[in-house]
Tab-separated table of C-alpha atoms in Angstrom:
chain	number	residue	atom	x	y	z
G	23	UNK	CA	0.025	-0.054	-0.035
G	24	UNK	CA	2.844	2.446	0.824
G	25	UNK	CA	4.469	1.535	-2.619
G	26	UNK	CA	1.140	2.531	-4.491
G	27	UNK	CA	0.968	5.773	-2.601
G	28	UNK	CA	4.648	6.538	-3.244
G	29	UNK	CA	3.680	5.780	-6.835
G	30	UNK	CA	0.785	8.281	-7.090
G	31	UNK	CA	2.885	10.850	-5.141
G	32	UNK	CA	5.580	10.562	-7.784
G	33	UNK	CA	3.212	10.727	-10.704
G	34	UNK	CA	1.718	13.995	-9.162
G	35	UNK	CA	4.728	15.729	-8.156
G	36	UNK	CA	3.239	17.030	-4.997
G	37	UNK	CA	2.631	15.096	-1.635
G	38	UNK	CA	-0.388	16.588	-0.481
G	39	UNK	CA	-2.190	16.575	-3.944
G	40	UNK	CA	-0.929	13.011	-4.273
G	41	UNK	CA	-2.290	11.997	-1.029
G	42	UNK	CA	-5.837	13.566	-2.044
G	43	UNK	CA	-5.503	11.750	-5.344
G	44	UNK	CA	-4.879	8.485	-3.783
G	45	UNK	CA	-7.749	8.899	-1.354
G	46	UNK	CA	-9.960	9.662	-4.219
G	47	UNK	CA	-8.784	6.647	-6.124
G	48	UNK	CA	-9.179	4.208	-3.155
G	49	UNK	CA	-12.782	5.445	-2.628
G	50	UNK	CA	-13.821	5.204	-6.266
G	51	UNK	CA	-12.198	1.830	-6.334
G	52	UNK	CA	-13.897	0.546	-3.287
G	53	UNK	CA	-17.240	2.034	-4.548
G	54	UNK	CA	-17.004	0.333	-8.047
G	55	UNK	CA	-16.013	-3.077	-6.394
G	56	UNK	CA	-18.982	-3.154	-4.082
G	57	UNK	CA	-21.317	-2.133	-7.155
G	58	UNK	CA	-19.688	-4.771	-9.314
G	59	UNK	CA	-19.883	-7.337	-6.468
G	60	UNK	CA	-23.647	-6.291	-5.931
G	61	UNK	CA	-24.420	-6.787	-9.369
G	62	UNK	CA	-22.543	-9.945	-9.980
G	63	UNK	CA	-24.004	-11.787	-6.711
G	64	UNK	CA	-27.461	-10.607	-7.677
G	65	UNK	CA	-27.242	-12.107	-10.991
G	66	UNK	CA	-25.588	-15.353	-10.111
G	67	UNK	CA	-27.701	-16.060	-7.274
G	68	UNK	CA	-31.057	-14.797	-8.717
G	69	UNK	CA	-33.630	-17.138	-7.750
G	70	UNK	CA	-35.856	-16.844	-10.844
G	71	UNK	CA	-32.998	-18.131	-12.846
G	72	UNK	CA	-32.034	-20.789	-10.493
G	73	UNK	CA	-35.808	-22.213	-10.766
G	74	UNK	CA	-35.675	-21.937	-14.501
G	75	UNK	CA	-32.404	-23.957	-14.570
G	76	UNK	CA	-33.875	-26.543	-12.494
G	77	UNK	CA	-37.089	-26.870	-14.342
G	78	UNK	CA	-35.298	-26.971	-17.823
G	79	UNK	CA	-32.435	-29.198	-16.619
G	80	UNK	CA	-29.728	-27.082	-17.745
G	81	UNK	CA	-26.200	-27.189	-16.445
G	82	UNK	CA	-25.235	-23.553	-17.417
G	83	UNK	CA	-25.677	-22.508	-13.757
G	84	UNK	CA	-22.673	-24.562	-12.507
G	85	UNK	CA	-20.325	-22.555	-14.701
G	86	UNK	CA	-19.454	-19.720	-12.444
G	87	UNK	CA	-17.193	-17.991	-15.123
G	88	UNK	CA	-19.779	-17.929	-17.733
G	89	UNK	CA	-22.266	-16.498	-15.674
G	90	UNK	CA	-19.780	-13.949	-14.115
G	91	UNK	CA	-18.651	-12.690	-17.525
G	92	UNK	CA	-22.346	-12.404	-18.486
G	93	UNK	CA	-23.414	-10.598	-15.489
G	94	UNK	CA	-20.605	-8.221	-15.920
G	95	UNK	CA	-20.918	-7.495	-19.680
G	96	UNK	CA	-24.680	-7.504	-20.436
G	97	UNK	CA	-24.747	-3.971	-19.167
G	98	UNK	CA	-22.897	-2.996	-22.217
G	99	UNK	CA	-25.097	-5.078	-24.763
G	100	UNK	CA	-27.447	-3.059	-26.847
G	101	UNK	CA	-30.396	-5.185	-28.029
G	102	UNK	CA	-30.935	-5.376	-31.774
G	103	UNK	CA	-34.389	-5.115	-32.879
G	104	UNK	CA	-35.830	-7.527	-35.406
G	105	UNK	CA	-34.751	-6.609	-39.028
G	106	UNK	CA	-31.746	-4.373	-37.892
G	107	UNK	CA	-28.079	-5.038	-38.856
G	108	UNK	CA	-26.217	-6.853	-36.330
G	109	UNK	CA	-23.523	-5.157	-34.595
G	110	UNK	CA	-19.936	-5.637	-35.734
G	111	UNK	CA	-18.934	-7.675	-32.713
G	112	UNK	CA	-21.989	-9.972	-32.668
G	113	UNK	CA	-21.399	-10.736	-36.179
G	114	UNK	CA	-17.923	-11.553	-35.708
G	115	UNK	CA	-19.041	-13.788	-32.950
G	116	UNK	CA	-21.490	-15.553	-34.949
G	117	UNK	CA	-19.001	-15.994	-37.930
G	118	UNK	CA	-16.464	-17.479	-35.297
G	119	UNK	CA	-19.075	-20.096	-34.195
G	120	UNK	CA	-20.367	-18.561	-30.881
G	121	UNK	CA	-24.105	-18.680	-31.742
G	122	UNK	CA	-25.302	-18.419	-27.956
G	123	UNK	CA	-27.575	-15.448	-27.167
G	124	UNK	CA	-25.235	-14.277	-24.359
G	125	UNK	CA	-21.933	-14.679	-26.233
G	126	UNK	CA	-21.750	-10.708	-26.818
G	127	UNK	CA	-22.330	-10.228	-22.937
G	128	UNK	CA	-19.712	-12.732	-22.078
G	129	UNK	CA	-17.366	-11.304	-24.590
G	130	UNK	CA	-17.511	-7.975	-22.987
G	131	UNK	CA	-17.264	-9.597	-19.546
G	132	UNK	CA	-14.038	-11.048	-20.506
G	133	UNK	CA	-12.740	-7.785	-21.873
G	134	UNK	CA	-13.729	-6.074	-18.582
G	135	UNK	CA	-12.017	-8.852	-16.343
G	136	UNK	CA	-8.777	-8.724	-18.264
G	137	UNK	CA	-8.698	-4.877	-18.130
G	138	UNK	CA	-9.174	-5.088	-14.602
G	139	UNK	CA	-7.103	-8.069	-13.463
G	140	UNK	CA	-4.013	-7.748	-15.786
G	141	UNK	CA	-3.025	-4.163	-14.472
G	142	UNK	CA	-3.346	-5.369	-11.058
G	143	UNK	CA	-1.319	-8.458	-11.671
G	144	UNK	CA	1.479	-6.183	-13.229
G	145	UNK	CA	1.527	-3.703	-10.512
G	146	UNK	CA	1.714	-6.193	-7.568
G	147	UNK	CA	4.235	-8.501	-9.768
G	148	UNK	CA	6.445	-5.570	-10.397
G	149	UNK	CA	6.233	-4.326	-6.688
G	150	UNK	CA	7.278	-7.735	-5.458
G	151	UNK	CA	9.742	-8.969	-8.123
G	152	UNK	CA	11.065	-5.661	-9.258
G	153	UNK	CA	11.097	-3.210	-6.472
G	154	UNK	CA	13.562	-0.970	-8.253
G	155	UNK	CA	11.500	-0.219	-11.022
G	156	UNK	CA	10.795	3.403	-12.013
G	157	UNK	CA	7.329	4.861	-11.823
G	158	UNK	CA	7.306	5.775	-15.567
G	159	UNK	CA	8.085	2.236	-16.628
G	160	UNK	CA	5.327	0.876	-14.196
G	161	UNK	CA	3.074	3.191	-15.630
G	162	UNK	CA	3.870	2.245	-19.158
G	163	UNK	CA	3.644	-1.502	-18.078
G	164	UNK	CA	0.173	-0.860	-16.579
G	165	UNK	CA	-1.212	1.131	-19.529
G	166	UNK	CA	0.122	-2.005	-21.750
G	167	UNK	CA	-1.825	-4.398	-19.534
G	168	UNK	CA	-5.133	-2.496	-19.996
G	169	UNK	CA	-4.541	-2.396	-23.822
G	170	UNK	CA	-3.766	-6.215	-23.694
G	171	UNK	CA	-7.069	-6.718	-22.015
G	172	UNK	CA	-8.890	-4.814	-24.431
G	173	UNK	CA	-7.258	-6.106	-27.578
G	174	UNK	CA	-6.345	-9.503	-26.591
G	175	UNK	CA	-9.910	-11.086	-26.881
G	176	UNK	CA	-10.371	-9.261	-30.124
G	177	UNK	CA	-7.256	-10.813	-31.692
G	178	UNK	CA	-8.329	-14.339	-30.281
G	179	UNK	CA	-11.750	-13.950	-31.868
G	180	UNK	CA	-10.335	-13.039	-35.205
G	181	UNK	CA	-8.030	-16.189	-35.130
G	182	UNK	CA	-11.071	-18.373	-34.551
G	183	UNK	CA	-13.210	-16.487	-37.086
G	184	UNK	CA	-10.390	-16.784	-39.774
G	185	UNK	CA	-9.832	-20.723	-38.985
G	186	UNK	CA	-13.566	-21.437	-39.282
G	187	UNK	CA	-13.751	-19.628	-42.419
G	188	UNK	CA	-10.771	-21.523	-43.833
G	189	UNK	CA	-12.533	-24.897	-42.913
G	190	UNK	CA	-15.796	-23.652	-44.538
G	191	UNK	CA	-14.274	-22.369	-47.638
G	192	UNK	CA	-12.253	-25.631	-48.193
G	193	UNK	CA	-15.385	-27.831	-47.740
G	194	UNK	CA	-17.856	-25.596	-49.660
G	195	UNK	CA	-17.131	-26.855	-52.983
G	196	UNK	CA	-17.846	-30.299	-52.070
G	197	UNK	CA	-21.228	-29.324	-50.798
G	198	UNK	CA	-21.920	-27.591	-53.947
G	199	UNK	CA	-21.201	-30.823	-55.964
G	200	UNK	CA	-23.467	-32.871	-53.633
G	201	UNK	CA	-26.228	-30.212	-54.282
G	202	UNK	CA	-25.644	-30.772	-58.036
G	203	UNK	CA	-25.831	-34.449	-57.699
G	204	UNK	CA	-29.013	-34.280	-55.771
G	205	UNK	CA	-30.831	-31.728	-58.133
G	206	UNK	CA	-29.845	-33.818	-60.989
G	207	UNK	CA	-31.351	-36.789	-59.293
G	208	UNK	CA	-34.699	-35.036	-59.093
G	209	UNK	CA	-34.584	-33.676	-55.581
G	210	UNK	CA	-35.539	-30.062	-55.158
G	211	UNK	CA	-33.263	-27.472	-53.578
G	212	UNK	CA	-34.922	-27.941	-50.071
G	213	UNK	CA	-34.641	-31.596	-49.985
G	214	UNK	CA	-31.317	-31.364	-51.449
G	215	UNK	CA	-30.003	-29.337	-48.641
G	216	UNK	CA	-31.499	-31.820	-46.036
G	217	UNK	CA	-29.650	-34.579	-47.789
G	218	UNK	CA	-26.384	-32.600	-48.054
G	219	UNK	CA	-26.619	-31.621	-44.239
G	220	UNK	CA	-26.717	-35.533	-43.304
G	221	UNK	CA	-23.907	-36.557	-45.681
G	222	UNK	CA	-21.727	-33.429	-44.523
G	223	UNK	CA	-21.813	-34.658	-40.867
G	224	UNK	CA	-19.381	-37.332	-41.964
G	225	UNK	CA	-16.702	-35.099	-43.279
G	226	UNK	CA	-17.077	-31.658	-41.742
G	227	UNK	CA	-19.114	-30.833	-38.651
G	228	UNK	CA	-18.980	-27.052	-39.050
G	229	UNK	CA	-20.541	-27.048	-42.424
G	230	UNK	CA	-22.929	-29.741	-41.525
G	231	UNK	CA	-24.009	-27.594	-38.465
G	232	UNK	CA	-24.551	-24.720	-40.793
G	233	UNK	CA	-26.521	-26.500	-43.059
G	234	UNK	CA	-28.585	-27.992	-40.325
G	235	UNK	CA	-29.368	-24.420	-39.277
G	236	UNK	CA	-30.533	-23.722	-42.781
G	237	UNK	CA	-32.903	-26.644	-42.486
G	238	UNK	CA	-34.307	-25.852	-39.249
G	239	UNK	CA	-35.160	-22.420	-40.354
G	240	UNK	CA	-36.888	-23.582	-43.586
G	241	UNK	CA	-38.947	-26.087	-41.439
G	242	UNK	CA	-39.825	-23.354	-39.175
G	243	UNK	CA	-41.370	-21.156	-41.939
G	244	UNK	CA	-38.660	-18.777	-43.118
G	245	UNK	CA	-38.318	-17.938	-46.440
G	246	UNK	CA	-35.718	-19.838	-48.500
G	247	UNK	CA	-33.899	-16.707	-49.522
G	248	UNK	CA	-33.891	-15.337	-45.986
G	249	UNK	CA	-32.390	-18.670	-44.666
G	250	UNK	CA	-29.656	-18.520	-47.097
G	251	UNK	CA	-28.885	-14.773	-46.335
G	252	UNK	CA	-28.616	-15.834	-42.728
G	253	UNK	CA	-26.126	-18.606	-43.544
G	254	UNK	CA	-24.176	-15.739	-45.323
G	255	UNK	CA	-24.390	-13.664	-41.972
G	256	UNK	CA	-23.380	-16.632	-39.933
G	257	UNK	CA	-20.361	-17.656	-42.035
G	258	UNK	CA	-19.015	-14.536	-43.765
G	259	UNK	CA	-17.480	-16.424	-46.654
G	260	UNK	CA	-17.619	-14.818	-50.062
G	261	UNK	CA	-18.109	-18.159	-51.942
G	262	UNK	CA	-21.390	-18.667	-50.006
G	263	UNK	CA	-22.464	-14.920	-50.813
G	264	UNK	CA	-22.103	-15.623	-54.394
G	265	UNK	CA	-23.827	-18.947	-54.315
G	266	UNK	CA	-26.829	-17.319	-52.561
G	267	UNK	CA	-26.876	-14.313	-54.830
G	268	UNK	CA	-26.921	-16.871	-58.034
G	269	UNK	CA	-29.500	-18.951	-56.485
G	270	UNK	CA	-31.635	-15.952	-55.728
G	271	UNK	CA	-31.410	-14.401	-59.306
G	272	UNK	CA	-32.097	-18.147	-60.679
G	273	UNK	CA	-35.311	-18.425	-58.485
G	274	UNK	CA	-36.270	-14.846	-59.524
G	275	UNK	CA	-35.876	-15.228	-63.267
G	276	UNK	CA	-36.988	-18.877	-63.330
G	277	UNK	CA	-33.968	-20.393	-64.804
G	278	UNK	CA	-32.598	-23.977	-63.961
G	279	UNK	CA	-31.008	-24.234	-60.360
G	280	UNK	CA	-29.115	-27.259	-61.491
G	281	UNK	CA	-27.321	-25.464	-64.176
G	282	UNK	CA	-26.691	-22.677	-61.965
G	283	UNK	CA	-25.173	-24.956	-59.200
G	284	UNK	CA	-23.097	-26.913	-61.966
G	285	UNK	CA	-21.549	-23.632	-63.345
G	286	UNK	CA	-20.772	-22.353	-59.764
G	287	UNK	CA	-19.314	-25.642	-58.631
G	288	UNK	CA	-16.860	-25.695	-61.450
G	289	UNK	CA	-15.872	-22.005	-60.621
G	290	UNK	CA	-15.284	-23.226	-56.980
G	291	UNK	CA	-13.298	-26.002	-57.911
G	292	UNK	CA	-11.020	-23.808	-60.000
G	293	UNK	CA	-10.912	-21.380	-57.239
G	294	UNK	CA	-9.754	-23.989	-54.705
G	295	UNK	CA	-7.135	-25.174	-57.098
G	296	UNK	CA	-5.843	-21.662	-57.460
G	297	UNK	CA	-5.341	-21.411	-53.663
G	298	UNK	CA	-3.772	-24.666	-53.353
G	299	UNK	CA	-1.164	-23.565	-56.140
G	300	UNK	CA	-0.643	-20.129	-54.467
G	301	UNK	CA	0.021	-21.815	-51.105
G	302	UNK	CA	2.519	-24.214	-52.791
G	303	UNK	CA	4.232	-21.244	-54.306
G	304	UNK	CA	5.004	-19.476	-51.087
G	305	UNK	CA	6.205	-22.582	-49.407
G	306	UNK	CA	9.718	-22.086	-50.743
G	307	UNK	CA	9.892	-18.484	-49.379
G	308	UNK	CA	8.500	-19.630	-45.912
G	309	UNK	CA	11.070	-22.518	-45.728
G	310	UNK	CA	13.988	-20.243	-46.409
G	311	UNK	CA	14.423	-18.608	-42.834
G	312	UNK	CA	13.821	-22.190	-40.960
G	313	UNK	CA	16.485	-23.620	-43.308
G	314	UNK	CA	18.941	-20.868	-42.977
G	315	UNK	CA	18.790	-20.474	-39.194
G	316	UNK	CA	17.829	-24.013	-37.759
G	317	UNK	CA	18.941	-26.525	-40.546
G	318	UNK	CA	22.097	-25.096	-42.113
G	319	UNK	CA	23.938	-24.493	-38.912
G	320	UNK	CA	23.478	-28.010	-37.792
G	321	UNK	CA	24.773	-29.236	-41.125
G	322	UNK	CA	27.915	-26.912	-40.993
G	323	UNK	CA	28.624	-28.175	-37.439
G	324	UNK	CA	28.588	-31.775	-38.267
G	325	UNK	CA	30.551	-31.269	-41.717
G	326	UNK	CA	33.087	-28.639	-40.682
G	327	UNK	CA	33.409	-29.553	-36.971
G	328	UNK	CA	35.730	-32.504	-36.955
G	329	UNK	CA	37.805	-30.943	-39.768
G	330	UNK	CA	38.168	-27.626	-37.510
G	331	UNK	CA	39.290	-29.861	-34.616
G	332	UNK	CA	41.807	-31.567	-36.579
G	333	UNK	CA	43.228	-28.384	-38.149
G	334	UNK	CA	43.110	-26.779	-34.737
G	335	UNK	CA	45.208	-29.755	-33.275
G	336	UNK	CA	47.517	-29.856	-35.994
G	337	UNK	CA	48.559	-26.221	-35.745
G	338	UNK	CA	48.547	-26.253	-31.703
G	339	UNK	CA	50.628	-29.430	-31.272
G	340	UNK	CA	53.361	-28.085	-33.702
């Protein structure tokens, strides 16, 4: 506590004003902690929610971290109205595979926890293990901890989103080929989607899950075009967006859906082959640095090591 007080006094430059600033910070932190604990405990031990969990048989109440982050973050969530465009963070969560209705509040709650916990850990860690650190360097580390708590979850979400889109993009041409086979065999588009969702579960669970959601929306009475647009929103893959646009035009003008799917499937296969060739062309450049810094030094040591020892012994012994 004395180290924290000295740190605040050193930043203010005046002992009296520094003490008043410290008193104000401690009072504000205490008030914020009490309010946060009140809302957190009130949300975690809400009797209505507990009764609902007991009736539905859900196990979500046993997850303290999920409930805590939800209670911290749901105050910052703006509820979208029906028909409105989704917010940027909610759309990213959908595309990363987090389809739960409370995923956005948990995302904000994790950000808040990290922004509060990381600076505290940095401060106490530096005061215990690095007592000689200067006030300016400590302030820089604390600000870095706050920024890491704010940006870190976003980077993790982007990595999950990119990986999921890569899996969908690689498996989507096979899905379109199966749709072509189904339509040429006499099935309609809705029946073909149901058949493809069952077969896709054997090879790609992510794509099978998305196709299953499309089928569930169709069975619930959602229009086919709207269900396909929802698929584009949940995935964010440009290839799916192009297919949905092509199917919408085909249904609007009455052209053959089978021919549209066949042409689009050929284009998707060509794009997948081009991506594979591009990755293969980049492989030589990517392997250059590991070979130069990891492989070649070992070869030089094995080849030139015995010769260097023999030359050294020959000159030293003489």
